[in-house]
């Protein structure tokens, strides 16, 4: 049996198995598990060093999940879905959900309503999604998501990618996946050989903490990069996990070292069961300020709020403009020094 399949087989997916691994309150875990399922594979579990650490917080249930002001679908993804499992919000790109399974179930997940629920994906889901994308020539970019698409078999992944590639107007295909981080053993030479047949193909993965960068994840990302797949990273800003400029600087530097380009930092969505992870907006702005200028621009992701109600992603930056009129703009740099630049060109009229 392949190593990743063994890790999936031996996954901690019940309160009882969790209580066997750690000193947790079994009754409490049972109550939470009824609402939001538990899933931690042995690899990711092995990264936990002590209860309450940044790895633990991402996967071990917390009683505060049951006390929440959040809603099931704050981004109104369902409203932007004409067919089930395709969210078509931006004119030229669409999200296509292909499964409900992940290598772990993250306690802060934006799709808590979908992950772990087999009923969220229908039998003929793939055909319906492909037909929708085929019928919408304005879609030039599809992001395959879930759940985690890379939890499917090689054969199924090849079938989905092949189906998408047969759609003439589709230019690029992306997969959003935590597999390279949370189950790096799944990135096999066979899988890479399949993925590289469907270029231009991108992967956005999801590292949240520098301790997730291990020899295993470095190897997985290296194999994907060697297959010519540009790798991006989407981090969720999480209280007690990475809401600290020093941690984020270390994470972004580490990602560049393993050939992954930081892409987004997400402000946590207003999802049911995740209130305890939410940080102040100022925390995010302070983190961007600690990154900009202090590490390469390649390592500075966009800090975005996904507008509740389906407005899409809106980027926030610490405002560098001190003053701005027709003559000059005065700008503050990363060290806090102010510089002046003419706001209108010298030859402003037709010469
Ligand atoms: C994030 C997102 C995308 C992709 O956005 P990019 O900025 O192109 O990465 C597409 N559709 C929806 C609904 C999204 O939330
Ligand atoms: S891997 Fe992604 S989709 Fe799955 S539970 Fe974690 S955040 Fe949610």
GROMACS .gro file of C-alpha atoms in nm, residues 119-331:
model
  213
  119UNK     CA    1  -2.420   1.478   0.050
  120UNK     CA    2  -2.259   1.807  -0.049
  121UNK     CA    3  -2.129   1.644  -0.368
  122UNK     CA    4  -2.371   1.456  -0.594
  123UNK     CA    5  -2.307   1.144  -0.801
  124UNK     CA    6  -2.299   1.328  -1.135
  125UNK     CA    7  -2.131   1.639  -0.995
  126UNK     CA    8  -1.837   1.632  -1.240
  127UNK     CA    9  -2.058   1.608  -1.551
  128UNK     CA   10  -2.281   1.893  -1.431
  129UNK     CA   11  -1.982   2.116  -1.355
  130UNK     CA   12  -1.809   2.044  -1.686
  131UNK     CA   13  -2.132   2.113  -1.876
  132UNK     CA   14  -2.175   2.447  -1.698
  133UNK     CA   15  -1.818   2.558  -1.777
  134UNK     CA   16  -1.855   2.438  -2.138
  135UNK     CA   17  -2.170   2.649  -2.172
  136UNK     CA   18  -1.999   2.966  -2.041
  137UNK     CA   19  -1.729   3.077  -2.287
  138UNK     CA   20  -1.644   3.378  -2.068
  139UNK     CA   21  -1.480   3.143  -1.814
  140UNK     CA   22  -1.110   3.126  -1.893
  141UNK     CA   23  -0.980   3.011  -1.552
  142UNK     CA   24  -1.117   2.731  -1.332
  143UNK     CA   25  -1.012   2.672  -0.973
  144UNK     CA   26  -1.078   2.312  -0.868
  145UNK     CA   27  -1.154   2.299  -0.498
  146UNK     CA   28  -1.348   2.104  -0.237
  147UNK     CA   29  -1.281   1.952   0.004
  148UNK     CA   30  -0.943   1.873  -0.139
  149UNK     CA   31  -0.919   1.763  -0.504
  150UNK     CA   32  -0.583   1.592  -0.450
  151UNK     CA   33  -0.750   1.343  -0.213
  152UNK     CA   34  -0.910   1.183  -0.520
  153UNK     CA   35  -0.742   0.894  -0.700
  154UNK     CA   36  -0.491   0.961  -0.978
  155UNK     CA   37  -0.743   0.828  -1.229
  156UNK     CA   38  -1.022   1.060  -1.117
  157UNK     CA   39  -0.790   1.364  -1.111
  158UNK     CA   40  -0.674   1.284  -1.464
  159UNK     CA   41  -1.035   1.246  -1.574
  160UNK     CA   42  -1.139   1.584  -1.430
  161UNK     CA   43  -0.836   1.767  -1.570
  162UNK     CA   44  -0.883   1.598  -1.909
  163UNK     CA   45  -1.250   1.699  -1.910
  164UNK     CA   46  -1.159   2.059  -1.841
  165UNK     CA   47  -0.877   2.062  -2.098
  166UNK     CA   48  -1.125   1.949  -2.365
  167UNK     CA   49  -1.310   2.280  -2.315
  168UNK     CA   50  -1.158   2.504  -2.581
  169UNK     CA   51  -1.218   2.844  -2.417
  170UNK     CA   52  -1.056   2.744  -2.090
  171UNK     CA   53  -0.705   2.887  -2.066
  172UNK     CA   54  -0.575   2.800  -1.722
  173UNK     CA   55  -0.661   2.539  -1.461
  174UNK     CA   56  -0.578   2.572  -1.092
  175UNK     CA   57  -0.617   2.340  -0.796
  176UNK     CA   58  -0.655   2.469  -0.442
  177UNK     CA   59  -0.515   2.205  -0.206
  178UNK     CA   60  -0.373   2.162   0.145
  179UNK     CA   61  -0.233   1.822   0.046
  180UNK     CA   62   0.126   1.947  -0.011
  181UNK     CA   63   0.118   2.077   0.351
  182UNK     CA   64  -0.089   1.828   0.542
  183UNK     CA   65  -0.034   1.504   0.348
  184UNK     CA   66   0.283   1.564   0.142
  185UNK     CA   67   0.330   1.188   0.086
  186UNK     CA   68   0.037   1.212  -0.160
  187UNK     CA   69   0.261   1.401  -0.404
  188UNK     CA   70   0.400   1.101  -0.591
  189UNK     CA   71   0.595   1.085  -0.920
  190UNK     CA   72   0.284   0.927  -1.078
  191UNK     CA   73   0.062   1.217  -0.969
  192UNK     CA   74   0.316   1.474  -1.093
  193UNK     CA   75   0.330   1.299  -1.431
  194UNK     CA   76  -0.049   1.335  -1.462
  195UNK     CA   77  -0.063   1.698  -1.351
  196UNK     CA   78   0.209   1.811  -1.592
  197UNK     CA   79   0.010   1.683  -1.888
  198UNK     CA   80  -0.251   1.956  -1.830
  199UNK     CA   81  -0.047   2.277  -1.840
  200UNK     CA   82  -0.092   2.569  -1.803
  201UNK     CA   83  -0.176   2.434  -1.459
  202UNK     CA   84  -0.122   2.602  -1.120
  203UNK     CA   85  -0.152   2.493  -0.758
  204UNK     CA   86  -0.235   2.719  -0.468
  205UNK     CA   87  -0.161   2.552  -0.141
  206UNK     CA   88  -0.222   2.658   0.216
  207UNK     CA   89   0.056   2.685   0.475
  208UNK     CA   90  -0.034   2.872   0.795
  209UNK     CA   91   0.273   2.829   1.014
  210UNK     CA   92   0.651   2.791   0.966
  211UNK     CA   93   0.641   2.459   1.154
  212UNK     CA   94   0.444   2.316   0.861
  213UNK     CA   95   0.757   2.356   0.648
  214UNK     CA   96   0.927   2.018   0.696
  215UNK     CA   97   1.158   1.795   0.488
  216UNK     CA   98   0.841   1.618   0.367
  217UNK     CA   99   0.660   1.934   0.253
  218UNK     CA  100   0.979   2.069   0.097
  219UNK     CA  101   1.015   1.748  -0.104
  220UNK     CA  102   0.649   1.756  -0.217
  221UNK     CA  103   0.668   2.120  -0.328
  222UNK     CA  104   0.999   2.055  -0.504
  223UNK     CA  105   0.846   1.768  -0.703
  224UNK     CA  106   0.550   1.985  -0.808
  225UNK     CA  107   0.779   2.274  -0.903
  226UNK     CA  108   0.998   2.036  -1.103
  227UNK     CA  109   0.683   1.932  -1.291
  228UNK     CA  110   0.662   2.297  -1.403
  229UNK     CA  111   0.370   2.382  -1.176
  230UNK     CA  112   0.380   2.737  -1.034
  231UNK     CA  113   0.300   2.716  -0.663
  232UNK     CA  114   0.123   2.988  -0.467
  233UNK     CA  115   0.024   2.999  -0.103
  234UNK     CA  116  -0.292   3.119   0.070
  235UNK     CA  117  -0.263   3.172   0.445
  236UNK     CA  118  -0.554   3.233   0.678
  237UNK     CA  119  -0.481   3.483   0.955
  238UNK     CA  120  -0.560   3.290   1.275
  239UNK     CA  121  -0.548   3.402   1.635
  240UNK     CA  122  -0.297   3.199   1.835
  241UNK     CA  123  -0.154   3.041   1.519
  242UNK     CA  124   0.004   3.311   1.305
  243UNK     CA  125  -0.128   3.650   1.425
  244UNK     CA  126   0.227   3.763   1.492
  245UNK     CA  127   0.448   3.958   1.249
  246UNK     CA  128   0.761   3.757   1.341
  247UNK     CA  129   0.582   3.427   1.268
  248UNK     CA  130   0.452   3.556   0.934
  249UNK     CA  131   0.794   3.687   0.830
  250UNK     CA  132   0.945   3.346   0.906
  251UNK     CA  133   0.662   3.170   0.717
  252UNK     CA  134   0.696   3.384   0.403
  253UNK     CA  135   1.076   3.346   0.395
  254UNK     CA  136   1.040   2.971   0.441
  255UNK     CA  137   0.789   2.949   0.157
  256UNK     CA  138   1.020   3.126  -0.088
  257UNK     CA  139   1.293   2.879   0.012
  258UNK     CA  140   1.073   2.582  -0.086
  259UNK     CA  141   0.972   2.750  -0.418
  260UNK     CA  142   0.623   2.855  -0.310
  261UNK     CA  143   0.517   3.214  -0.375
  262UNK     CA  144   0.303   3.380  -0.107
  263UNK     CA  145  -0.022   3.490  -0.275
  264UNK     CA  146  -0.292   3.580  -0.021
  265UNK     CA  147  -0.332   3.631   0.352
  266UNK     CA  148  -0.703   3.600   0.426
  267UNK     CA  149  -0.881   3.780   0.702
  268UNK     CA  150  -1.084   3.496   0.863
  269UNK     CA  151  -1.437   3.476   0.718
  270UNK     CA  152  -1.742   3.512   0.944
  271UNK     CA  153  -1.810   3.137   0.938
  272UNK     CA  154  -2.009   2.955   1.203
  273UNK     CA  155  -1.788   2.788   1.463
  274UNK     CA  156  -1.476   2.993   1.396
  275UNK     CA  157  -1.517   3.314   1.603
  276UNK     CA  158  -1.230   3.229   1.834
  277UNK     CA  159  -0.983   3.244   1.544
  278UNK     CA  160  -1.073   3.594   1.433
  279UNK     CA  161  -0.820   3.878   1.467
  280UNK     CA  162  -0.853   4.255   1.447
  281UNK     CA  163  -0.803   4.409   1.102
  282UNK     CA  164  -0.518   4.610   1.253
  283UNK     CA  165  -0.332   4.284   1.322
  284UNK     CA  166  -0.335   4.204   0.950
  285UNK     CA  167  -0.223   4.553   0.855
  286UNK     CA  168   0.064   4.537   1.106
  287UNK     CA  169   0.172   4.206   0.954
  288UNK     CA  170   0.178   4.352   0.602
  289UNK     CA  171   0.381   4.645   0.735
  290UNK     CA  172   0.628   4.401   0.889
  291UNK     CA  173   0.667   4.220   0.555
  292UNK     CA  174   0.678   4.505   0.302
  293UNK     CA  175   1.036   4.622   0.253
  294UNK     CA  176   1.170   4.383   0.515
  295UNK     CA  177   1.165   4.083   0.281
  296UNK     CA  178   1.158   4.058  -0.100
  297UNK     CA  179   0.841   4.182  -0.268
  298UNK     CA  180   0.806   3.824  -0.397
  299UNK     CA  181   0.736   3.718  -0.040
  300UNK     CA  182   0.467   3.976   0.036
  301UNK     CA  183   0.116   3.840  -0.020
  302UNK     CA  184  -0.200   4.048  -0.065
  303UNK     CA  185  -0.393   4.084   0.261
  304UNK     CA  186  -0.758   4.041   0.164
  305UNK     CA  187  -1.101   4.054   0.321
  306UNK     CA  188  -1.352   3.842   0.133
  307UNK     CA  189  -1.652   4.075   0.146
  308UNK     CA  190  -1.944   3.917   0.335
  309UNK     CA  191  -2.241   3.866   0.107
  310UNK     CA  192  -2.038   3.784  -0.202
  311UNK     CA  193  -1.858   4.107  -0.290
  312UNK     CA  194  -1.535   3.924  -0.359
  313UNK     CA  195  -1.183   3.981  -0.230
  314UNK     CA  196  -1.080   4.330  -0.131
  315UNK     CA  197  -0.710   4.399  -0.064
  316UNK     CA  198  -0.601   4.611   0.232
  317UNK     CA  199  -0.264   4.781   0.269
  318UNK     CA  200  -0.129   5.009   0.542
  319UNK     CA  201  -0.183   5.352   0.386
  320UNK     CA  202   0.157   5.489   0.276
  321UNK     CA  203   0.018   5.824   0.154
  322UNK     CA  204   0.100   6.114   0.389
  323UNK     CA  205  -0.039   6.383   0.158
  324UNK     CA  206  -0.143   6.404  -0.206
  325UNK     CA  207  -0.229   6.706  -0.421
  326UNK     CA  208  -0.175   6.815  -0.786
  327UNK     CA  209   0.190   6.898  -0.721
  328UNK     CA  210   0.327   6.625  -0.503
  329UNK     CA  211   0.255   6.301  -0.328
  330UNK     CA  212   0.431   6.241   0.004
  331UNK     CA  213   0.487   5.876   0.086
   0.00000   0.00000   0.00000
